[in-house]
């Protein structure tokens, strides 16, 4: 079997999915048709994948496609018991898995799991498995709202080795528009990575995080603007990592260049200019336990943007005057903050990172400042990885070696949680 050996594809350095054993359990919801491509993406990231179909999923998605894309047999109901197998298949699969992706999770499979039933290959594998499970339900909105499903889903929230990923809202296959759409495969990939990085940690449960991300755009005239190369990736990953750890997250963002699916599950507040970002942040600040200011805010703007497009020959003269500095939004948030609020800032540096960052940290007054280079490949704007220094209370300086931005997001969240814990020990939710 291919997935017993080395991964079929080499993956990027430090990819949390590389070489990991992912068991994909697919139950009977039409969202199952999205799974073959997700399995393919996992294999291309270097994961070792095995798939199980529930009896009703067998009629919805091709076992041949799953076997081919996972480079391993796809297990069906009829395979559970065999006179040729020395051990029951459900035990063998349960012990093989390092992490389980349970997607889509149907109302029936949820009920079986919560009530401890083991009457199918999928249900008994789940019951026998001690690995962490990412559970992604998908069903009709009325089924999702049914009291029995609500009760079963609530029960799952308290299970220690489960990361429950709420379905989103949208057009469902039954032509209803409402809750019940399975989390997007791109988000399932992020959540799986997150599970492999930090497990089912829910230490942000009961907390609200306010994140800013992306660039701002300051208009010059109706056809031109001043902006920067920020994609928003770091801020959006911070927001998702916090959501996976149980936080409610508000994301105030400028124009982004990330997969739009990565915004799922977040309260999003799109803005364009620094002034709009400032208004949105100030409106949300009071309700937040912590703030992460990852946006790349423009430094200058026009005192009065032109209302008509400037002719090319007039540009140079126009650009020579008429600018004003953008106020420092982070410093303003620090000045206005309630006493218990923890604030993380970022510093985009070129040249000598630490020296400049120390001065910036003192100037901004935030609790933590993550400083990273933007003049090297593999760090800063638009890069999948980052490295840098985290400056914190008591002149503590921590070096973060190069790693993926989701891994970095988790380290920053842990540092922010530490600041919150020091400040309000009695409000720390029972982490796990
Ligand atoms: N920031 C802000 N408002 C601004 C500029 C920056 O809130 N007008 C925030 C950023 O979101 C980041 C931190 O301040 O969290 C540092 O941003 P950075 O661009 O590194 O520094 P600047 O303050 O702009 O200083 P300089 O450009 O001189 O390095």
PDB file of C-alpha atoms and ligand atoms in Angstrom, residues 293 295 297-299 326-330 345-348 360 363-364, ligand 1:
ATOM      1  CA  UNK A 293      -2.736  44.742  14.946  1.00  0.00           C
ATOM      2  CA  UNK A 295      -2.535  45.471   9.305  1.00  0.00           C
ATOM      3  CA  UNK A 297      -1.423  50.818   7.613  1.00  0.00           C
ATOM      4  CA  UNK A 298      -0.344  53.451   5.099  1.00  0.00           C
ATOM      5  CA  UNK A 299       1.937  56.135   6.532  1.00  0.00           C
ATOM      6  CA  UNK A 326      -1.829  58.934   8.950  1.00  0.00           C
ATOM      7  CA  UNK A 327      -2.297  58.817  12.746  1.00  0.00           C
ATOM      8  CA  UNK A 328      -0.797  55.798  14.495  1.00  0.00           C
ATOM      9  CA  UNK A 329      -3.839  53.537  14.991  1.00  0.00           C
ATOM     10  CA  UNK A 330      -2.003  51.098  17.267  1.00  0.00           C
ATOM     11  CA  UNK A 345       1.602  44.919  17.443  1.00  0.00           C
ATOM     12  CA  UNK A 346       3.764  44.008  14.479  1.00  0.00           C
ATOM     13  CA  UNK A 347       6.856  45.693  13.117  1.00  0.00           C
ATOM     14  CA  UNK A 348       7.859  45.401   9.481  1.00  0.00           C
ATOM     15  CA  UNK A 360       9.228  50.940  18.016  1.00  0.00           C
ATOM     16  CA  UNK A 363       7.076  54.130  21.103  1.00  0.00           C
ATOM     17  CA  UNK A 364       3.871  52.141  20.573  1.00  0.00           C
TER      18      UNK A 364
HETATM   19  N1  LIG B   1       0.499  50.989  12.644  1.00  0.00           N
HETATM   20  C1  LIG B   1      -0.656  51.670  12.957  1.00  0.00           C
HETATM   21  N2  LIG B   1      -0.913  52.879  12.370  1.00  0.00           N
HETATM   22  C2  LIG B   1      -0.047  53.397  11.486  1.00  0.00           C
HETATM   23  C3  LIG B   1       1.135  52.718  11.160  1.00  0.00           C
HETATM   24  C4  LIG B   1       1.388  51.488  11.763  1.00  0.00           C
HETATM   25  O1  LIG B   1      -1.431  51.192  13.770  1.00  0.00           O
HETATM   26  N3  LIG B   1      -0.337  54.554  10.923  1.00  0.00           N
HETATM   27  C5  LIG B   1       0.758  49.708  13.343  1.00  0.00           C
HETATM   28  C6  LIG B   1       0.902  48.498  12.465  1.00  0.00           C
HETATM   29  O2  LIG B   1      -0.349  47.834  12.301  1.00  0.00           O
HETATM   30  C7  LIG B   1       1.870  47.630  13.250  1.00  0.00           C
HETATM   31  C8  LIG B   1       2.741  48.639  13.975  1.00  0.00           C
HETATM   32  O3  LIG B   1       1.978  49.862  14.008  1.00  0.00           O
HETATM   33  O4  LIG B   1       1.197  46.840  14.230  1.00  0.00           O
HETATM   34  C9  LIG B   1       4.062  48.910  13.338  1.00  0.00           C
HETATM   35  O5  LIG B   1       3.897  49.214  11.968  1.00  0.00           O
HETATM   36  P1  LIG B   1       5.161  49.511  11.048  1.00  0.00           P
HETATM   37  O6  LIG B   1       4.687  49.775   9.652  1.00  0.00           O
HETATM   38  O7  LIG B   1       6.212  48.478  11.257  1.00  0.00           O
HETATM   39  O8  LIG B   1       5.756  50.824  11.704  1.00  0.00           O
HETATM   40  P2  LIG B   1       5.416  52.337  11.563  1.00  0.00           P
HETATM   41  O9  LIG B   1       4.774  52.789  12.831  1.00  0.00           O
HETATM   42  O10 LIG B   1       4.648  52.608  10.304  1.00  0.00           O
HETATM   43  O11 LIG B   1       6.873  52.977  11.491  1.00  0.00           O
HETATM   44  P3  LIG B   1       7.961  52.911  10.285  1.00  0.00           P
HETATM   45  O12 LIG B   1       7.178  52.878   8.997  1.00  0.00           O
HETATM   46  O13 LIG B   1       8.748  54.137  10.475  1.00  0.00           O
HETATM   47  O14 LIG B   1       8.784  51.673  10.490  1.00  0.00           O
END
